[in-house]
PDB file of C-alpha atoms in Angstrom:
ATOM      1  CA  MET A  24     -57.901-182.898  -6.226  1.00 45.00           C
ATOM      2  CA  ARG A  25     -56.938-181.167  -2.968  1.00 49.00           C
ATOM      3  CA  ALA A  26     -57.687-183.189   0.133  1.00 51.00           C
ATOM      4  CA  SER A  27     -59.311-181.216   2.920  1.00 74.00           C
ATOM      5  CA  SER A  28     -58.296-181.677   6.510  1.00 86.00           C
ATOM      6  CA  PRO A  29     -60.566-182.045   9.521  1.00 87.00           C
ATOM      7  CA  SER A  30     -59.220-178.726  10.840  1.00 88.00           C
ATOM      8  CA  ASP A  31     -60.364-176.948   7.637  1.00 87.00           C
ATOM      9  CA  HIS A  32     -63.905-178.239   8.163  1.00 90.00           C
ATOM     10  CA  LEU A  33     -63.905-177.523  11.890  1.00 90.00           C
ATOM     11  CA  ASN A  34     -62.857-173.922  11.153  1.00 89.00           C
ATOM     12  CA  ASN A  35     -65.763-173.640   8.696  1.00 90.00           C
ATOM     13  CA  TRP A  36     -68.080-175.124  11.322  1.00 94.00           C
ATOM     14  CA  ARG A  37     -67.435-172.182  13.677  1.00 93.00           C
ATOM     15  CA  ALA A  38     -69.051-169.720  11.251  1.00 93.00           C
ATOM     16  CA  GLN A  39     -71.890-172.091  10.389  1.00 94.00           C
ATOM     17  CA  LYS A  40     -72.577-172.703  14.089  1.00 95.00           C
ATOM     18  CA  GLU A  41     -72.826-168.955  14.744  1.00 95.00           C
ATOM     19  CA  GLN A  42     -75.296-168.543  11.857  1.00 95.00           C
ATOM     20  CA  ARG A  43     -77.355-171.456  13.125  1.00 95.00           C
ATOM     21  CA  ARG A  44     -77.446-170.012  16.645  1.00 94.00           C
ATOM     22  CA  GLU A  45     -78.609-166.647  15.282  1.00 95.00           C
ATOM     23  CA  LEU A  46     -81.441-168.516  13.546  1.00 94.00           C
ATOM     24  CA  GLY A  47     -82.434-170.228  16.804  1.00 95.00           C
ATOM     25  CA  ASP A  48     -81.202-173.711  15.885  1.00 96.00           C
ATOM     26  CA  ARG A  49     -81.346-176.343  18.630  1.00 97.00           C
ATOM     27  CA  LEU A  50     -77.936-177.828  17.893  1.00 97.00           C
ATOM     28  CA  ASP A  51     -78.396-180.649  20.398  1.00 97.00           C
ATOM     29  CA  GLN A  52     -81.360-182.056  18.439  1.00 96.00           C
ATOM     30  CA  PRO A  53     -80.764-184.665  15.721  1.00 97.00           C
ATOM     31  CA  ARG A  54     -81.761-183.792  12.174  1.00 97.00           C
ATOM     32  CA  GLU A  55     -80.930-185.195   8.748  1.00 98.00           C
ATOM     33  CA  LEU A  56     -77.507-184.042   7.636  1.00 98.00           C
ATOM     34  CA  ASP A  57     -76.361-184.413   4.035  1.00 98.00           C
ATOM     35  CA  HIS A  58     -72.610-184.879   3.566  1.00 97.00           C
ATOM     36  CA  PHE A  59     -70.937-184.291   0.209  1.00 97.00           C
ATOM     37  CA  PHE A  60     -67.940-186.087  -1.310  1.00 97.00           C
ATOM     38  CA  PHE A  61     -66.146-186.214  -4.663  1.00 96.00           C
ATOM     39  CA  PHE A  62     -63.989-188.891  -6.286  1.00 96.00           C
ATOM     40  CA  ARG A  63     -62.133-189.117  -9.584  1.00 95.00           C
ATOM     41  CA  ARG A  64     -62.897-192.802  -9.973  1.00 95.00           C
ATOM     42  CA  ARG A  65     -66.352-194.285  -9.663  1.00 95.00           C
ATOM     43  CA  SER A  66     -64.909-197.476  -8.152  1.00 96.00           C
ATOM     44  CA  ASN A  67     -63.440-195.407  -5.295  1.00 97.00           C
ATOM     45  CA  ALA A  68     -66.783-193.709  -4.736  1.00 97.00           C
ATOM     46  CA  GLU A  69     -68.526-197.064  -4.624  1.00 97.00           C
ATOM     47  CA  ALA A  70     -66.018-198.396  -2.072  1.00 98.00           C
ATOM     48  CA  ALA A  71     -66.543-195.273   0.054  1.00 98.00           C
ATOM     49  CA  ALA A  72     -70.318-195.687  -0.325  1.00 98.00           C
ATOM     50  CA  GLN A  73     -70.048-199.165   1.170  1.00 98.00           C
ATOM     51  CA  ALA A  74     -67.981-197.878   4.105  1.00 98.00           C
ATOM     52  CA  LEU A  75     -70.546-195.129   4.691  1.00 98.00           C
ATOM     53  CA  ALA A  76     -73.463-197.566   4.463  1.00 98.00           C
ATOM     54  CA  ASP A  77     -71.683-199.717   7.055  1.00 97.00           C
ATOM     55  CA  ALA A  78     -71.663-196.605   9.300  1.00 96.00           C
ATOM     56  CA  ASP A  79     -75.474-196.275   8.911  1.00 97.00           C
ATOM     57  CA  PHE A  80     -75.479-193.561   6.243  1.00 98.00           C
ATOM     58  CA  ARG A  81     -77.968-193.519   3.373  1.00 98.00           C
ATOM     59  CA  VAL A  82     -75.817-193.083   0.281  1.00 98.00           C
ATOM     60  CA  SER A  83     -76.278-192.012  -3.333  1.00 97.00           C
ATOM     61  CA  VAL A  84     -73.561-192.046  -5.991  1.00 97.00           C
ATOM     62  CA  GLU A  85     -73.832-189.721  -9.009  1.00 95.00           C
ATOM     63  CA  PRO A  86     -71.295-190.387 -11.771  1.00 91.00           C
ATOM     64  CA  GLY A  87     -70.190-187.325 -13.698  1.00 89.00           C
ATOM     65  CA  LEU A  88     -68.000-186.564 -16.666  1.00 89.00           C
ATOM     66  CA  LEU A  89     -64.838-185.707 -14.683  1.00 92.00           C
ATOM     67  CA  ARG A  90     -65.659-186.925 -11.208  1.00 94.00           C
ATOM     68  CA  THR A  91     -68.200-188.894  -9.222  1.00 96.00           C
ATOM     69  CA  ALA A  92     -70.229-187.180  -6.532  1.00 97.00           C
ATOM     70  CA  LEU A  93     -71.420-189.026  -3.453  1.00 98.00           C
ATOM     71  CA  THR A  94     -73.988-187.859  -0.923  1.00 98.00           C
ATOM     72  CA  ALA A  95     -74.330-189.549   2.455  1.00 98.00           C
ATOM     73  CA  SER A  96     -77.200-188.740   4.823  1.00 98.00           C
ATOM     74  CA  ARG A  97     -77.811-189.610   8.446  1.00 98.00           C
ATOM     75  CA  ASP A  98     -79.576-188.079  11.423  1.00 98.00           C
ATOM     76  CA  ASP A  99     -77.135-186.474  13.851  1.00 98.00           C
ATOM     77  CA  ALA A 100     -77.053-183.610  16.342  1.00 98.00           C
ATOM     78  CA  LEU A 101     -74.724-180.656  15.836  1.00 97.00           C
ATOM     79  CA  THR A 102     -72.990-180.300  19.171  1.00 97.00           C
ATOM     80  CA  ASP A 103     -69.304-179.477  18.856  1.00 96.00           C
ATOM     81  CA  ALA A 104     -68.410-183.022  19.945  1.00 97.00           C
ATOM     82  CA  ASP A 105     -70.779-184.549  17.363  1.00 97.00           C
ATOM     83  CA  VAL A 106     -69.487-182.349  14.551  1.00 97.00           C
ATOM     84  CA  ALA A 107     -65.848-183.087  15.385  1.00 96.00           C
ATOM     85  CA  ARG A 108     -66.495-186.837  15.512  1.00 96.00           C
ATOM     86  CA  ILE A 109     -68.438-186.833  12.238  1.00 96.00           C
ATOM     87  CA  ILE A 110     -65.913-184.688  10.382  1.00 96.00           C
ATOM     88  CA  HIS A 111     -62.957-186.798  11.474  1.00 95.00           C
ATOM     89  CA  GLU A 112     -64.813-189.973  10.475  1.00 96.00           C
ATOM     90  CA  LEU A 113     -65.890-188.693   7.060  1.00 97.00           C
ATOM     91  CA  VAL A 114     -62.642-186.981   6.070  1.00 96.00           C
ATOM     92  CA  GLY A 115     -60.945-190.267   6.941  1.00 96.00           C
ATOM     93  CA  ILE A 116     -63.323-192.347   4.813  1.00 97.00           C
ATOM     94  CA  ALA A 117     -62.892-189.960   1.873  1.00 97.00           C
ATOM     95  CA  ALA A 118     -59.092-190.029   2.153  1.00 95.00           C
ATOM     96  CA  THR A 119     -58.966-193.814   2.511  1.00 96.00           C
ATOM     97  CA  HIS A 120     -60.843-194.155  -0.764  1.00 97.00           C
ATOM     98  CA  GLY A 121     -58.962-191.488  -2.726  1.00 95.00           C
ATOM     99  CA  GLY A 122     -61.594-188.779  -2.599  1.00 96.00           C
ATOM    100  CA  GLY A 123     -62.467-185.583  -0.823  1.00 95.00           C
ATOM    101  CA  TYR A 124     -65.039-184.520   1.733  1.00 96.00           C
ATOM    102  CA  ASP A 125     -66.791-181.276   0.779  1.00 94.00           C
ATOM    103  CA  GLY A 126     -68.812-180.538   3.918  1.00 94.00           C
ATOM    104  CA  PHE A 127     -72.397-180.908   5.053  1.00 95.00           C
ATOM    105  CA  GLY A 128     -75.749-179.201   5.246  1.00 95.00           C
ATOM    106  CA  GLY A 129     -78.947-179.738   7.160  1.00 96.00           C
ATOM    107  CA  ALA A 130     -82.144-178.125   8.308  1.00 96.00           C
ATOM    108  CA  ILE A 131     -82.514-175.741  11.217  1.00 96.00           C
ATOM    109  CA  VAL A 132     -84.384-177.224  14.216  1.00 96.00           C
ATOM    110  CA  PRO A 133     -86.209-174.207  15.686  1.00 92.00           C
ATOM    111  CA  MET A 134     -86.379-173.582  19.428  1.00 85.00           C
ATOM    112  CA  ASP A 135     -90.183-173.926  19.443  1.00 77.00           C
ATOM    113  CA  GLU A 136     -90.156-177.587  18.336  1.00 55.00           C
TER     114      GLU A 136
END
């Protein structure tokens, strides 16, 4: 299982940010973001889930045959500072618990809202 670095995710964010801007996303507005993780051991996923819950994330753990998936959701804005802070926090939690962070997704907040 290859661990991803914050810089990998921040590089990916640049392209996602450009797409969001083209779609008229108000990046400074909070919206629900879903963050995705994977772990080889369910016990590691459950420990990470507790750390994420302590950081005000809503968490679901989905055991699988070869690995356990974890989704953590919370409302956050998508300014560069917010994204950098979130990515560093979540990559760190994943690494601490022997897993990987696989990125995030969330809705577009249109300019007319």
